[in-house]
Structure formats: structure tokens, C-alpha cells
């Protein structure tokens, strides 16, 4: 199975952790409010995006899409990022970071599964031990900022109480009592955007623990490749 090497740091590790990721899972439609989720599904259907086969739904992605680089390359101007908590199953247990399920929105109208394979998936270099924050998952916050033409604006913000707990997602994906296999990275879903879904020159991600007063951050720029025809 193809693997990608990532380097992480944490509060309780003496040095960097070099790990291998052999499976990428992108959980979609992970919201707890079924009515709000249905309304959003209907909105996307009007834009040509097909209704998901189930909610939540679990897309598999190529591990080679994962990146910690400061820049990613995208084709055309139809892609955008979205902040997500990301669970990593490592040899010493589960860890939590933040990432962006960057997606080509034009390809998404053709097929969501296909669209998941088109863009890189940036992830943070910093992690927290999941056991330290699992019990207060609902209090954790995620937010993102988008900079377009030099103007920075808040793009997403809210508590993880709006999304299913990773234990719930794992049970729905693998069955009750199952654990994520070592080497698995799982994106756990995102929040609605402020305004319209749009791309950005610079995308910034934050995962905040207001109890411990700490944050994990990551930022990346998008480099647009031309569409030749």
C-alpha cells in the first residue's frame, strides 16, 4: 500500500515525529443538525452537485494528496479550501491536527468522489494527543481565513459541537467498537462558510482549545495553473 511520510510535533514529544500514512479517509456530511444538512444538500443539488449516498459518507483519497507544504498548485480558479479537524492514528494512539479538504468545485458537480482526488490536502505540522481533548470535543473551535487580492476575511468559524465526534465517525465507518488502523488519517468534516464558497490566494486554518488556551494553525497559498483547453 502506498505511504506518505509526514513530520509532526507536539507538546509532549521531545522532538519531531516522522510517521507514515497509508490510508486517507475524508468524512463528509458529518453535521449533527439533520435539517440544516438537508437544506444544504438541496442547495448544492441546485448547483449540480449530486446528493450523497449517505450521511455521513466516507470518501477514500490517495495518501499522496496529503501535504505540509506552504504552497499547493491548482488547475484554474474553481477550487477552494475548507478547515477540518483531522485525526491521525499513529503507533502510540490517536492524534488531532487541522487540515483543509481543498476541492475543485467545478469537478464536484461531475462527481464528489472524483473531486476529492483532484487537489492536495494540506495538514498541520502540529498535533495534540486526542485523549487530552476527546472529552471536550464540543468546546473545540475551528476557523479559517481567506485572503483574496490582499483582503483578509473570516471564512469559517464555529464549535466542533456542530460535528459528529470522531469516535462516532469511526464506528459508522468501521463498525461498533472498531479503531482506526494505524497509519490512517481521517478528515472529520467542516462548517458552513460565511458568504459564498470562493477560492483564495492564501488560506489560513485554526483549531483552538479554549480550555487549554492553545491553537494549532496552518496556512498555505494556492498557485493557479492555466487551463490550456
Coordinates of C-alpha atoms in Angstrom, one line a residue:
X1 CA 0.0 0.0 0.0
X2 CA 1.5 3.4 -0.9
X3 CA 2.6 5.5 2.0
X4 CA 3.5 9.2 2.5
X5 CA 5.9 10.4 5.1
X6 CA 4.8 13.4 7.3
X7 CA 6.6 15.1 10.2
X8 CA 4.7 16.3 13.2
X9 CA 5.5 18.0 16.5
X10 CA 3.5 18.1 19.8
X11 CA 3.5 19.5 23.3
X12 CA 4.6 16.2 24.9
X13 CA 7.3 15.0 22.4
X14 CA 10.9 15.8 22.8
X15 CA 11.5 16.0 19.0
X16 CA 9.7 15.8 15.7
X17 CA 7.7 12.6 14.9
X18 CA 8.3 11.1 11.5
X19 CA 5.3 9.0 10.6
X20 CA 4.0 7.0 7.6
X21 CA 0.4 7.5 6.5
X22 CA -1.0 4.6 4.4
X23 CA -4.7 5.5 4.3
X24 CA -6.6 8.7 3.8
X25 CA -10.3 8.9 4.7
X26 CA -12.4 12.1 4.1
X27 CA -15.6 12.1 6.1
X28 CA -18.4 14.2 4.5
X29 CA -21.7 15.4 5.8
X30 CA -20.7 15.0 9.4
X31 CA -23.1 17.6 10.9
X32 CA -25.3 16.8 13.8
X33 CA -28.2 19.0 12.6
X34 CA -30.0 16.8 10.1
X35 CA -32.4 19.6 9.0
X36 CA -29.7 22.1 8.3
X37 CA -27.7 19.4 6.4
X38 CA -30.7 18.5 4.3
X39 CA -31.2 22.2 3.4
X40 CA -27.6 22.4 2.3
X41 CA -27.8 19.3 0.2
X42 CA -30.8 20.8 -1.6
X43 CA -28.8 24.0 -2.2
X44 CA -25.9 22.0 -3.7
X45 CA -28.3 19.9 -5.9
X46 CA -29.4 23.2 -7.5
X47 CA -25.8 23.9 -8.4
X48 CA -25.4 20.5 -10.0
X49 CA -23.8 18.6 -7.1
X50 CA -25.3 15.2 -6.6
X51 CA -26.9 14.2 -3.3
X52 CA -24.6 12.0 -1.2
X53 CA -25.4 8.3 -1.0
X54 CA -25.5 8.5 2.8
X55 CA -24.8 10.9 5.7
X56 CA -22.2 10.8 6.9
X57 CA -20.3 9.4 3.9
X58 CA -16.7 8.3 3.8
X59 CA -14.6 9.0 0.7
X60 CA -11.2 7.4 0.2
X61 CA -8.4 9.6 -1.0
X62 CA -4.8 8.9 -2.3
X63 CA -2.3 9.4 0.5
X64 CA -0.1 11.3 -1.9
X65 CA -2.6 14.2 -1.7
X66 CA -1.5 14.9 1.9
X67 CA 0.9 17.8 2.1
X68 CA 2.5 20.1 4.7
X69 CA 3.9 22.4 2.1
X70 CA 3.4 26.2 2.2
X71 CA 2.1 26.2 -1.4
X72 CA -0.2 23.9 -3.5
X73 CA -0.9 24.0 -7.2
X74 CA -4.4 24.0 -8.5
X75 CA -5.9 24.0 -12.0
X76 CA -8.0 27.0 -12.9
X77 CA -9.9 29.2 -10.4
X78 CA -12.7 26.9 -9.3
X79 CA -11.1 25.3 -6.2
X80 CA -11.4 26.4 -2.5
X81 CA -10.3 25.2 0.9
X82 CA -12.3 24.3 4.0
X83 CA -11.0 23.9 7.5
X84 CA -11.4 20.4 9.1
X85 CA -10.2 18.6 12.3
X86 CA -8.0 15.7 11.2
X87 CA -7.5 12.5 13.2
X88 CA -4.2 10.6 12.8
X89 CA -3.9 7.0 14.0
X90 CA -0.2 6.6 15.0
X91 CA 1.6 3.7 16.7
X92 CA 1.2 5.4 20.1
X93 CA -2.5 6.2 19.7
X94 CA -4.8 8.9 18.1
X95 CA -3.6 12.4 17.5
X96 CA -5.5 15.5 16.4
X97 CA -4.5 18.2 13.9
X98 CA -6.1 20.5 11.4
X99 CA -6.3 20.4 7.6
X100 CA -8.0 21.6 4.5
X101 CA -10.1 19.4 2.2
X102 CA -9.2 21.6 -0.7
X103 CA -11.6 20.7 -3.5
X104 CA -12.2 21.7 -7.1
X105 CA -15.9 22.9 -7.1
X106 CA -16.3 22.5 -10.8
X107 CA -15.3 18.9 -10.8
X108 CA -17.5 18.4 -7.7
X109 CA -20.6 18.8 -10.0
X110 CA -19.3 15.9 -12.0
X111 CA -18.7 13.6 -9.0
X112 CA -17.7 14.3 -5.4
X113 CA -15.6 11.2 -5.2
X114 CA -13.6 12.3 -8.3
X115 CA -13.3 15.9 -7.0
X116 CA -11.6 14.5 -3.8
X117 CA -8.7 13.3 -5.9
X118 CA -8.0 16.5 -7.8
X119 CA -6.5 18.8 -5.2
X120 CA -3.8 18.5 -2.5
X121 CA -5.0 18.2 1.1
X122 CA -2.9 20.4 3.4
X123 CA -2.4 19.4 7.0
X124 CA -0.8 21.0 10.0
X125 CA 2.7 20.0 11.3
X126 CA 1.5 20.3 14.9
X127 CA -0.7 17.7 16.7
X128 CA -2.4 17.3 20.1
X129 CA -2.9 13.9 21.7
X130 CA -6.5 13.1 21.1
X131 CA -7.1 11.6 24.5
X132 CA -6.3 15.0 26.0
X133 CA -9.2 16.7 24.2
X134 CA -11.7 14.0 23.4
X135 CA -13.9 14.7 26.3
X136 CA -14.2 18.4 25.4
X137 CA -14.6 17.9 21.7
X138 CA -17.7 20.1 21.6
X139 CA -15.8 23.0 23.1
X140 CA -13.0 23.0 20.5
X141 CA -13.3 25.6 17.7
X142 CA -12.2 25.7 14.1
X143 CA -11.9 28.8 11.9
X144 CA -10.4 29.8 8.6
X145 CA -9.4 33.0 6.9
X146 CA -9.3 33.6 3.2
X147 CA -7.2 36.3 1.6
X148 CA -8.2 37.4 -1.9
X149 CA -6.5 40.3 -3.7
X150 CA -4.8 41.4 -0.5
X151 CA -8.0 41.5 1.6
X152 CA -8.2 39.0 4.5
X153 CA -11.6 37.9 5.8
X154 CA -13.1 35.3 8.2
X155 CA -14.3 32.4 6.0
X156 CA -15.5 29.8 8.6
X157 CA -15.8 29.7 12.4
X158 CA -17.6 27.6 14.9
X159 CA -17.5 24.9 17.6
X160 CA -17.0 21.2 16.9
X161 CA -20.2 20.6 18.7
X162 CA -21.8 21.0 15.3
X163 CA -20.0 18.0 14.0
X164 CA -20.0 14.3 15.0
X165 CA -17.4 13.1 17.4
X166 CA -14.5 11.1 15.8
X167 CA -15.5 8.1 17.9
X168 CA -18.9 8.2 16.3
X169 CA -17.5 8.6 12.8
X170 CA -15.1 5.7 13.3
X171 CA -18.0 3.5 14.5
X172 CA -20.0 4.4 11.5
X173 CA -17.1 3.9 9.1
X174 CA -15.7 0.6 10.5
X175 CA -18.4 -0.7 12.9
X176 CA -19.1 -0.5 16.6
X177 CA -16.0 -0.9 18.8
X178 CA -13.6 -0.6 15.8
X179 CA -10.4 1.5 15.9
X180 CA -8.8 3.4 13.1
X181 CA -6.0 1.3 11.8
X182 CA -2.5 2.7 12.5
X183 CA -1.4 4.8 9.6
X184 CA -4.9 6.2 8.9
X185 CA -5.7 9.9 8.5
X186 CA -9.3 10.9 8.7
X187 CA -10.7 14.4 7.9
X188 CA -13.7 14.8 10.1
X189 CA -15.9 17.4 8.3
X190 CA -16.3 21.1 8.1
X191 CA -18.6 24.0 8.8
X192 CA -20.6 26.3 6.5
X193 CA -18.8 29.3 5.1
X194 CA -19.6 33.0 5.7
X195 CA -21.0 34.3 2.4
X196 CA -20.2 32.4 -0.8
X197 CA -17.9 29.4 -1.4
X198 CA -14.9 31.0 -3.0
X199 CA -11.2 30.3 -3.6
X200 CA -8.4 32.3 -2.0
X201 CA -4.8 33.3 -2.7
X202 CA -3.9 32.5 0.9
X203 CA -5.9 30.1 3.2
X204 CA -5.4 30.0 6.9
X205 CA -6.6 27.3 9.3
X206 CA -7.0 27.3 13.1
X207 CA -8.0 24.6 15.6
X208 CA -8.5 26.2 19.1
X209 CA -8.7 24.7 22.5
X210 CA -10.2 27.5 24.6
X211 CA -9.8 25.5 27.9
X212 CA -6.1 24.9 27.5
X213 CA -5.7 28.3 25.7
X214 CA -3.8 26.9 22.7
X215 CA -4.1 26.7 19.0
X216 CA -2.9 24.7 16.0
X217 CA -2.5 26.7 12.9
X218 CA -1.6 26.1 9.3
X219 CA -1.5 28.3 6.2
X220 CA -0.9 27.8 2.5
X221 CA -1.1 29.7 -0.7
X222 CA -2.6 28.4 -4.0
X223 CA -0.7 28.7 -7.2
X224 CA -3.0 28.6 -10.2
X225 CA -2.1 26.6 -13.3
X226 CA -3.7 27.6 -16.6
X227 CA -6.4 25.6 -18.4
X228 CA -4.9 25.1 -21.9
X229 CA -8.1 23.8 -23.4

